[in-house]
Amino acid sequence: MNTPSPLPDNAQTLVKAYLLNLQHQLCEQFEALDGTGRFIHDEWTRPLGGGGITRVLTLGSVFAKVGVNFSHVFGEQLPATASTLRPELQGYRFDALGVSVVSHPDNPYVPTSHANVRFFMAHKDGAPSVWWFGGGFDLTPYYGFEEDCKHWHQTALLACQPFGSDVYPRFKAWCDRYFYLKHREEARGIGGLFFDDYYEHGFQHAFELMQSIGDHFIKGYAPIVQRRKAMPYGPQQQAFQHYRRGRYVEFNLIYDRGTLFGLQSGGRTESILMSLPPEVSWHYNYQPEAHTEEAKLYSDYLPIRDWIT
Amino acid sequence: MNTPSPLPDNAQTLVKAYLLNLQHQLCEQFEALDGTGRFIHDEWTRPLGGGGITRVLTLGSVFAKVGVNFSHVFGEQLPATASTLRPELQGYRFDALGVSVVSHPDNPYVPTSHANVRFFMAHKDGAPSVWWFGGGFDLTPYYGFEEDCKHWHQTALLACQPFGSDVYPRFKAWCDRYFYLKHREEARGIGGLFFDDYYEHGFQHAFELMQSIGDHFIKGYAPIVQRRKAMPYGPQQQAFQHYRRGRYVEFNLIYDRGTLFGLQSGGRTESILMSLPPEVSWHYNYQPEAHTEEAKLYSDYLPIRDWIT
């Protein structure tokens, strides 16, 4: 592995300040989007080191549940999910800071959204510190709208553009690979951005990239919520939304690195699993009827596509 | 690892005949318990070798969903979940045969039940064949009743007694360890029996033990269903049932060896995930009110107990 360039002394302070502010801003923006729902505020400490602030809005006018988590956990041993890809870091102390957001709207025409930005540092006496950024955002519609998907990916492109023209295509493809349910041979949604182990061009560049992605998430999501939140729907659309939310649960519990890292590293279970949807259903061997809006999700939206050109 | 004693030539035929008959019997018994629901019958083949018969009853009078799966899968390479505990079997061909049952009742006073019996064979040219049995049954109540739990464990004891007085305590303790959600520090239910890698005293003995456990499952479950299925309940009990079903999903997707084996070995996803409950909910940081029936589940039933004496 290449060793990233040295960190400035105040790196952790800078990242933490950004993340706490991002959490605050996102809560304000989600409250404004919702209209009536308000976030509760739960602080927690992790017995093995660190803690976090969990903010959850439930039973709002637009959102059934939104969670915006900040956490900073540290410890003497990197958990297995973080060190399988980097066996050379076994035995390193670590600091992991991040904000993650998941929104589960009531209206099935409003997509579920997820964003995450994170910073890792690993230290060992006598060895150079290792650090990297990761994160991204992705969208999970229940019913597809071309203009929403294009706007979402256009915003993703804008977030990446200042950092080089290769960044969006790289992170978009990474997102498509990451949010994929192998056992269903199906994408979780229409993707967006995903990156990890990022330390290119030094701390300042990498930190700015993470901030740009963190800041663009709500710019991608808010206009879609505004457009769809008042669309009339009935029990059929709601049943399909509950069924599709099952895929979200399957992904998060079987594959998601952040969820497994959190559970393995002794994180706070209720904060980690706040990403799970409020009401979910599984139906044996359900298939949408041909030529319906539900079938179009599978045929036109979930297959990996280029949404920009 | 000790090598188990040699298999009779017709071992696989004998086990398969037992399992197919068990599946048939269980479907008849569940239909009788339900009254109106009928099982559908889906045969499937696994592209990499083998296949199965999935039987599912949905929207019955008593059961929201019951799945009774038979499968016989084989292949050139043991999947990772089966070989992590037995690294010496990497590169072995394998045969895996089993029946698994999960019932999700409508009435929250009727517990969810699960049973599984399975037979593994691993072969390599020039090496002796390796084989073992595994399985068990466990109960997941939403509301606790002492007499139900005692009857369940008494039936488990009866299943094991002919095979030695150490068998029930061993398999009971193994079940308590296995069906445990580490991230919740909570048992999935009140346990029962669990065993794996079992080849003691040769094929005949081990096969009879597996059959006894397979046959006793419904004797443990049916009287409990009869006693509870007509108990009146309201939205509060149903909401608690849906919430608790979330734990079932968490266990099966994060920990269950059978689920992960099935998904990793290219099994049929809909058959594997038929174990998931039909309607489920997650609520951030839910805690039952003190001194309620819901609180008693946590205080009196989920902590590991001796149910026999």
XYZ file of C-alpha atoms in Angstrom:
618
model
C 0.000 0.000 0.000
C 1.137 3.540 -0.685
C 1.445 5.634 2.418
C -0.593 8.835 2.225
C 1.142 12.147 2.706
C 1.447 13.410 6.292
C -1.576 14.894 8.042
C -1.665 18.441 9.364
C -1.752 18.525 13.165
C -5.285 19.881 13.241
C -6.709 17.406 10.684
C -9.010 15.690 13.126
C -10.255 18.985 14.546
C -11.021 20.310 11.074
C -12.851 17.196 9.973
C -14.826 16.972 13.194
C -15.920 20.607 12.953
C -17.080 20.070 9.368
C -18.988 16.906 10.252
C -20.764 18.409 13.253
C -21.791 21.386 11.175
C -22.974 19.119 8.350
C -25.115 17.165 10.802
C -26.638 20.388 12.105
C -27.319 21.749 8.608
C -28.864 18.506 7.412
C -31.220 18.373 10.374
C -32.362 21.929 9.686
C -32.853 21.187 6.002
C -34.794 17.994 6.663
C -37.005 19.775 9.196
C -37.715 22.466 6.625
C -38.521 19.834 3.980
C -40.780 17.958 6.366
C -42.633 20.973 7.730
C -43.743 19.509 11.072
C -41.312 16.768 12.176
C -38.538 17.621 14.626
C -35.304 15.749 15.327
C -34.647 14.289 18.734
C -31.050 14.433 19.947
C -29.391 11.427 21.624
C -25.779 11.542 22.741
C -24.052 8.267 23.441
C -20.614 7.087 24.472
C -18.929 3.928 23.307
C -17.498 1.900 26.181
C -14.400 1.044 24.118
C -13.742 4.683 23.128
C -15.580 7.583 21.584
C -19.281 8.051 20.970
C -21.706 9.994 18.898
C -24.780 12.104 18.450
C -27.800 10.430 16.944
C -30.568 12.609 15.594
C -33.812 11.042 14.482
C -37.019 12.526 13.096
C -40.014 10.176 13.101
C -43.652 10.441 12.088
C -43.197 13.706 10.219
C -45.517 15.028 7.522
C -43.231 13.920 4.709
C -40.830 11.484 6.361
C -41.657 8.340 8.306
C -38.082 8.361 9.575
C -34.895 10.330 8.996
C -31.712 9.564 10.877
C -28.646 11.818 10.858
C -25.813 10.251 12.833
C -22.514 11.743 13.847
C -19.966 9.414 15.382
C -16.355 9.516 16.383
C -15.140 6.160 17.599
C -11.598 5.166 18.396
C -9.859 2.164 19.795
C -6.789 0.032 20.127
C -7.647 -2.443 17.353
C -9.172 -1.868 13.947
C -12.276 -4.092 13.627
C -12.177 -6.916 11.074
C -14.399 -5.157 8.470
C -11.861 -2.337 8.263
C -8.758 -4.520 8.195
C -9.730 -7.340 5.789
C -8.983 -5.042 2.875
C -5.879 -3.758 4.650
C -4.288 -6.629 6.553
C -1.163 -4.514 7.062
C -3.193 -2.359 9.498
C -3.844 -5.135 11.983
C -2.768 -3.957 15.395
C -3.116 -0.265 14.516
C -5.008 2.096 16.782
C -7.763 3.896 14.899
C -10.033 6.936 14.833
C -13.163 6.850 12.684
C -15.313 9.960 12.249
C -18.389 10.171 10.111
C -21.850 11.444 9.415
C -24.458 9.203 7.871
C -27.973 10.035 6.783
C -30.892 7.860 5.784
C -34.379 9.164 4.940
C -37.471 7.002 4.671
C -40.361 9.058 3.266
C -44.043 8.181 3.664
C -45.024 8.864 0.084
C -43.863 5.980 -2.164
C -43.207 8.454 -4.968
C -40.493 10.080 -2.866
C -37.302 8.000 -2.991
C -35.293 6.888 0.012
C -31.913 8.596 0.212
C -28.639 7.810 1.902
C -25.429 9.759 2.335
C -22.285 9.178 4.292
C -18.963 10.950 4.696
C -16.194 9.559 6.839
C -12.558 9.952 7.827
C -10.297 7.177 9.108
C -6.957 7.439 10.779
C -4.806 4.467 11.826
C -1.740 4.882 14.006
C 1.052 2.648 15.232
C 4.142 3.639 17.172
C 7.106 3.949 14.865
C 5.027 3.749 11.684
C 3.664 6.637 9.608
C -0.012 7.365 10.236
C -2.400 6.056 7.645
C -5.556 7.981 6.830
C -8.283 8.071 4.243
C -11.648 9.550 3.397
C -14.725 7.757 2.160
C -18.390 8.304 1.574
C -20.920 9.099 -1.096
C -24.648 9.298 -1.626
C -27.173 7.076 -3.357
C -30.877 7.137 -4.151
C -33.431 4.352 -3.862
C -36.673 5.126 -5.682
C -39.789 2.975 -5.426
C -41.210 4.500 -8.595
C -38.903 5.844 -11.269
C -38.892 9.363 -12.731
C -36.297 10.121 -15.388
C -35.976 13.767 -14.420
C -35.307 12.889 -10.774
C -32.591 10.402 -11.628
C -30.953 12.844 -14.014
C -31.048 15.640 -11.462
C -29.555 13.340 -8.822
C -26.658 12.291 -11.007
C -26.178 15.804 -12.363
C -25.729 16.969 -8.775
C -23.264 14.144 -8.173
C -21.331 15.268 -11.229
C -21.254 18.868 -9.962
C -19.920 17.677 -6.602
C -17.021 15.891 -8.292
C -16.198 18.214 -11.198
C -13.743 20.545 -9.375
C -11.608 17.511 -8.515
C -11.084 16.179 -12.019
C -13.218 14.842 -14.838
C -12.401 11.240 -13.941
C -13.868 11.490 -10.440
C -17.590 11.265 -11.208
C -17.363 8.273 -13.577
C -15.060 6.479 -11.140
C -17.207 7.073 -8.051
C -20.440 6.462 -9.979
C -19.207 3.052 -11.141
C -17.937 2.274 -7.633
C -21.386 3.106 -6.255
C -23.045 0.795 -8.782
C -20.727 -2.027 -7.712
C -21.084 -1.356 -4.003
C -24.872 -1.016 -3.705
C -25.566 -4.293 -5.433
C -27.486 -7.221 -3.962
C -25.648 -10.244 -5.351
C -28.264 -12.690 -4.092
C -30.965 -10.772 -6.034
C -28.744 -9.824 -8.977
C -30.234 -6.391 -8.488
C -29.018 -2.867 -7.724
C -30.293 -1.300 -4.512
C -31.372 1.813 -6.359
C -30.143 4.159 -9.079
C -26.776 4.776 -7.417
C -24.896 8.037 -7.143
C -21.396 8.238 -5.686
C -19.300 5.920 -3.544
C -15.630 6.181 -2.636
C -13.357 4.769 0.008
C -9.646 4.630 0.890
C -9.238 8.054 -0.690
C -6.082 10.021 0.096
C -5.085 11.280 -3.329
C -3.259 14.619 -3.669
C -2.892 14.999 0.083
C -5.164 15.931 2.964
C -6.420 19.301 1.755
C -7.565 18.006 -1.620
C -9.143 14.866 -0.224
C -10.900 16.766 2.573
C -12.342 19.269 0.094
C -13.607 16.438 -2.066
C -15.373 14.878 0.901
C -16.901 18.228 1.838
C -18.141 18.799 -1.676
C -19.883 15.424 -1.653
C -21.305 16.035 1.818
C -22.612 19.450 0.786
C -24.156 18.370 -2.525
C -26.283 15.563 -1.097
C -29.189 17.743 -0.003
C -29.006 19.745 -3.240
C -29.632 16.511 -5.068
C -32.383 15.286 -2.774
C -34.446 18.327 -1.743
C -35.866 19.208 -5.207
C -36.958 15.583 -5.700
C -38.770 15.560 -2.357
C -40.492 18.849 -3.227
C -41.645 17.529 -6.596
C -43.031 14.218 -5.320
C -44.188 14.697 -1.753
C -47.773 15.678 -2.592
C -48.393 13.097 -5.318
C -51.503 11.081 -4.474
C -50.963 7.395 -3.789
C -52.953 4.432 -2.537
C -52.531 1.097 -0.771
C -50.990 -0.530 -3.856
C -48.130 1.968 -4.004
C -47.647 1.713 -0.263
C -47.550 -2.086 -0.356
C -44.914 -1.936 -3.101
C -42.871 0.568 -1.074
C -42.981 -1.719 1.992
C -41.974 -4.687 -0.125
C -39.069 -2.842 -1.759
C -37.885 -1.600 1.632
C -37.119 -5.269 2.328
C -34.284 -4.984 -0.193
C -32.910 -2.073 1.820
C -32.886 -4.213 4.950
C -31.261 -7.095 3.100
C -28.522 -4.857 1.755
C -27.757 -3.142 5.043
C -27.664 -6.316 7.140
C -25.896 -8.598 4.656
C -23.485 -6.326 2.807
C -23.096 -2.822 4.149
C -19.579 -2.197 5.385
C -20.618 0.705 7.634
C -23.322 -1.346 9.355
C -21.063 -4.337 9.885
C -18.179 -2.095 10.999
C -20.473 -0.412 13.507
C -21.884 -3.626 14.928
C -18.462 -5.313 15.079
C -16.707 -2.328 16.619
C -19.151 -2.172 19.525
C -21.013 0.836 18.175
C -24.456 1.781 19.464
C -26.865 -0.666 17.857
C -29.876 1.670 17.824
C -27.836 4.360 16.072
C -26.444 1.955 13.500
C -29.771 0.296 12.747
C -31.663 3.578 12.555
C -31.014 3.119 8.809
C -33.674 0.385 8.714
C -37.098 1.389 7.401
C -40.058 1.683 9.798
C -42.517 -0.708 8.095
C -41.296 -3.492 5.836
C -42.795 -6.575 4.260
C -41.551 -9.716 2.577
C -43.745 -11.719 0.187
C -42.608 -15.050 -1.142
C -41.670 -14.896 -4.816
C -43.393 -11.590 -5.551
C -43.050 -10.410 -9.146
C -44.568 -7.185 -10.450
C -47.146 -7.534 -13.206
C -45.804 -6.839 -16.678
C -46.066 -3.267 -18.023
C -46.926 -1.698 -14.665
C -45.118 1.172 -12.980
C -43.761 -1.395 -10.534
C -42.324 -3.499 -13.374
C -40.691 -0.396 -14.854
C -38.624 0.079 -11.720
C -36.969 -3.271 -12.445
C -36.716 -2.896 -16.214
C -35.871 0.796 -16.612
C -34.363 2.107 -13.383
C -32.504 -0.585 -11.450
C -30.323 -1.836 -14.318
C -27.103 0.148 -14.294
C -27.386 3.164 -16.579
C -25.554 6.275 -17.587
C -27.811 9.068 -16.265
C -25.829 12.051 -17.485
C -25.675 11.873 -21.259
C -10.437 -33.453 12.965
C -11.530 -37.016 13.654
C -12.729 -38.812 10.569
C -16.248 -40.168 10.986
C -16.843 -43.877 10.471
C -17.609 -44.968 6.891
C -21.044 -44.323 5.402
C -23.297 -47.130 4.176
C -23.689 -47.053 0.374
C -27.325 -46.051 0.614
C -26.822 -43.286 3.210
C -27.852 -40.476 0.912
C -30.900 -42.380 -0.337
C -32.034 -43.092 3.214
C -31.603 -39.511 4.384
C -33.297 -38.087 1.308
C -36.308 -40.382 1.706
C -36.649 -39.361 5.350
C -36.387 -35.655 4.543
C -38.921 -35.742 1.719
C -41.358 -37.610 3.941
C -40.751 -35.157 6.790
C -41.512 -32.242 4.465
C -44.738 -33.916 3.354
C -45.818 -34.704 6.924
C -45.061 -31.200 8.162
C -47.105 -29.621 5.376
C -50.071 -31.857 6.231
C -49.755 -31.056 9.920
C -49.483 -27.312 9.343
C -52.505 -27.387 7.010
C -54.479 -29.201 9.705
C -53.375 -26.670 12.333
C -54.264 -23.773 10.072
C -57.633 -25.061 8.917
C -57.914 -23.160 5.637
C -54.437 -22.347 4.295
C -52.889 -24.611 1.658
C -49.222 -24.977 0.681
C -48.082 -24.125 -2.797
C -45.365 -26.321 -4.273
C -42.377 -24.838 -6.148
C -39.620 -27.026 -7.532
C -36.364 -25.369 -8.449
C -32.970 -26.406 -9.742
C -29.659 -24.892 -8.773
C -27.526 -24.022 -11.800
C -24.377 -25.213 -10.011
C -25.907 -28.564 -8.989
C -28.992 -29.859 -7.223
C -32.192 -28.086 -6.334
C -35.146 -28.271 -4.049
C -38.819 -28.182 -3.314
C -40.168 -25.084 -1.618
C -43.579 -25.252 -0.007
C -45.187 -22.092 1.294
C -48.530 -21.423 2.946
C -49.560 -17.768 3.111
C -52.573 -15.864 4.392
C -53.985 -18.814 6.304
C -56.449 -18.582 9.190
C -53.742 -19.107 11.797
C -50.499 -18.507 9.925
C -49.448 -15.434 7.972
C -46.671 -17.524 6.443
C -45.230 -21.014 6.829
C -42.356 -22.222 4.700
C -41.200 -25.836 4.549
C -38.141 -26.190 2.333
C -36.436 -29.326 1.110
C -33.147 -28.921 -0.676
C -30.353 -31.085 -1.955
C -27.509 -29.063 -3.323
C -24.116 -30.305 -4.403
C -21.044 -28.880 -5.977
C -17.348 -28.945 -6.583
C -16.360 -26.529 -3.815
C -17.688 -26.177 -0.282
C -18.847 -22.572 0.207
C -16.923 -20.406 2.685
C -19.554 -20.571 5.469
C -19.175 -24.361 5.546
C -15.386 -24.429 5.348
C -14.328 -21.645 7.745
C -14.861 -24.003 10.658
C -13.245 -26.816 8.695
C -10.426 -25.372 6.596
C -9.181 -28.909 5.892
C -12.268 -29.404 3.686
C -11.349 -26.700 1.192
C -11.429 -28.209 -2.262
C -13.826 -31.020 -1.283
C -16.895 -31.769 -3.342
C -20.020 -31.628 -1.232
C -23.623 -32.763 -0.918
C -25.942 -30.919 1.454
C -29.475 -32.169 2.106
C -31.922 -30.592 4.484
C -35.408 -29.591 5.470
C -36.072 -26.287 7.147
C -39.321 -24.913 8.513
C -40.317 -21.461 9.677
C -43.812 -20.477 10.797
C -45.012 -16.899 11.244
C -48.444 -16.898 12.912
C -50.926 -14.023 12.766
C -51.856 -14.081 16.437
C -49.060 -12.485 18.517
C -49.782 -14.943 21.330
C -48.716 -17.809 19.062
C -44.908 -18.002 18.894
C -42.853 -18.226 15.736
C -41.165 -21.588 15.321
C -38.186 -22.834 13.376
C -36.784 -26.293 12.755
C -34.049 -27.615 10.545
C -32.455 -31.004 9.934
C -29.558 -31.456 7.565
C -26.937 -33.885 6.318
C -23.573 -32.939 4.819
C -21.159 -35.081 2.893
C -17.758 -33.927 1.635
C -15.693 -36.011 -0.762
C -12.217 -35.823 -2.223
C -10.461 -38.391 -4.365
C -8.066 -40.458 -2.307
C -9.409 -39.163 1.045
C -12.060 -40.754 3.244
C -15.492 -39.157 2.912
C -16.444 -36.753 5.661
C -20.061 -36.455 6.764
C -22.135 -34.994 9.538
C -25.649 -34.219 10.665
C -26.975 -30.988 12.082
C -30.210 -29.280 12.962
C -32.530 -28.524 15.823
C -35.598 -26.478 16.638
C -36.187 -23.249 18.513
C -39.143 -21.130 19.577
C -39.580 -17.358 19.396
C -42.508 -16.121 21.487
C -43.773 -12.543 21.414
C -45.591 -13.008 24.698
C -44.311 -15.537 27.212
C -46.282 -18.411 28.753
C -44.427 -20.619 31.231
C -46.393 -23.737 30.329
C -45.622 -23.322 26.611
C -41.896 -22.938 27.210
C -41.835 -25.945 29.526
C -43.750 -28.078 27.060
C -41.384 -27.032 24.254
C -38.266 -27.942 26.197
C -39.867 -31.114 27.602
C -40.455 -32.215 24.008
C -36.857 -31.376 23.158
C -35.734 -33.504 26.099
C -37.894 -36.415 24.900
C -36.358 -36.155 21.430
C -32.856 -36.462 22.863
C -33.348 -38.906 25.751
C -32.887 -42.176 23.805
C -29.448 -40.967 22.728
C -27.965 -40.307 26.151
C -28.700 -38.041 29.090
C -25.986 -35.590 28.049
C -27.552 -34.831 24.667
C -30.377 -32.471 25.700
C -28.245 -30.250 27.984
C -25.512 -30.101 25.339
C -27.823 -29.237 22.440
C -29.919 -26.882 24.593
C -26.833 -24.894 25.584
C -25.616 -24.911 21.969
C -28.991 -23.520 20.868
C -28.776 -20.738 23.464
C -25.321 -19.798 22.163
C -26.287 -20.028 18.500
C -29.545 -18.054 18.482
C -28.045 -15.048 20.194
C -27.971 -11.519 18.788
C -24.612 -10.201 19.975
C -25.353 -6.641 18.860
C -28.515 -6.647 21.022
C -27.079 -8.798 23.824
C -30.339 -10.675 23.539
C -31.494 -14.220 22.764
C -33.671 -14.650 19.672
C -36.251 -16.586 21.683
C -36.436 -19.272 24.340
C -34.223 -21.723 22.464
C -34.644 -25.461 22.126
C -32.049 -27.638 20.416
C -29.159 -26.949 18.066
C -26.432 -29.314 16.900
C -23.948 -29.453 14.065
C -20.946 -31.485 12.909
C -22.521 -34.524 14.529
C -21.201 -37.964 13.556
C -20.887 -39.656 16.940
C -21.369 -43.442 17.221
C -21.585 -43.872 13.457
C -24.154 -43.187 10.776
C -27.065 -45.215 12.138
C -26.975 -43.582 15.554
C -26.508 -40.066 14.211
C -29.236 -40.500 11.598
C -31.686 -41.742 14.231
C -30.883 -38.771 16.412
C -31.594 -36.387 13.551
C -34.879 -38.163 12.799
C -35.949 -37.994 16.412
C -35.366 -34.229 16.448
C -37.123 -33.805 13.097
C -40.123 -35.818 14.324
C -40.482 -34.114 17.699
C -40.631 -30.553 16.371
C -44.351 -30.567 15.554
C -45.139 -32.382 18.815
C -43.595 -29.455 20.596
C -45.262 -26.781 18.491
C -48.791 -27.988 17.690
C -50.185 -27.959 21.264
C -48.906 -24.405 21.766
C -50.593 -23.232 18.557
C -53.861 -24.896 19.638
C -53.755 -23.226 23.040
C -53.015 -19.699 21.800
C -54.500 -19.323 18.330
C -57.895 -18.031 19.454
C -56.674 -15.659 22.156
C -58.045 -12.174 21.514
C -55.494 -9.492 20.685
C -55.448 -5.881 19.507
C -53.255 -3.394 17.637
C -50.833 -3.059 20.572
C -49.999 -6.769 20.557
C -49.714 -6.755 16.789
C -47.396 -3.750 16.785
C -45.156 -5.492 19.332
C -45.139 -8.659 17.223
C -44.110 -6.679 14.130
C -41.397 -4.927 16.103
C -40.038 -8.172 17.557
C -40.059 -9.778 14.113
C -37.327 -7.253 13.282
C -35.023 -9.220 15.582
C -35.790 -12.336 13.555
C -34.742 -10.547 10.377
C -31.590 -9.215 12.033
C -30.607 -12.676 13.225
C -31.244 -14.418 9.929
C -29.446 -11.861 7.761
C -26.493 -11.111 10.056
C -25.751 -14.425 11.772
C -27.623 -17.455 10.483
C -25.226 -19.991 9.006
C -27.937 -21.667 6.922
C -29.056 -18.386 5.353
C -25.507 -17.275 4.583
C -24.581 -20.759 3.307
C -27.608 -20.721 1.028
C -26.959 -17.244 -0.371
C -23.222 -17.898 -0.824
C -23.682 -21.307 -2.416
C -25.956 -19.924 -5.133
C -29.139 -21.308 -3.581
C -32.545 -20.003 -4.569
C -32.929 -16.645 -2.847
C -36.718 -16.760 -2.545
C -36.545 -20.165 -0.872
C -33.818 -19.110 1.527
C -35.472 -15.829 2.475
C -38.905 -17.369 2.879
C -37.830 -17.486 6.558
C -38.354 -13.708 6.789
C -41.606 -12.542 8.381
C -44.321 -10.974 6.205
C -44.777 -7.627 8.032
C -41.998 -6.151 10.127
C -41.259 -2.819 11.735
C -38.289 -1.039 13.254
C -38.689 1.802 15.743
C -35.714 3.799 16.910
C -34.779 3.022 20.506
C -38.072 1.355 21.442
C -38.223 0.110 25.026
C -41.241 -1.646 26.504
C -42.917 0.083 29.439
C -41.982 -1.361 32.813
C -44.200 -4.125 34.262
C -46.062 -4.777 31.017
C -46.429 -8.134 29.269
C -44.005 -6.786 26.671
C -41.399 -6.006 29.335
C -41.817 -9.518 30.778
C -40.659 -11.041 27.515
C -37.295 -9.320 28.038
C -37.032 -9.866 31.780
C -38.494 -13.357 32.200
C -38.300 -15.229 28.904
C -35.356 -14.096 26.776
C -32.659 -14.457 29.442
C -31.243 -17.964 29.239
C -33.090 -20.294 31.604
C -33.365 -23.915 32.538
C -36.923 -24.795 31.437
C -37.007 -28.407 32.585
C -36.489 -28.465 36.340
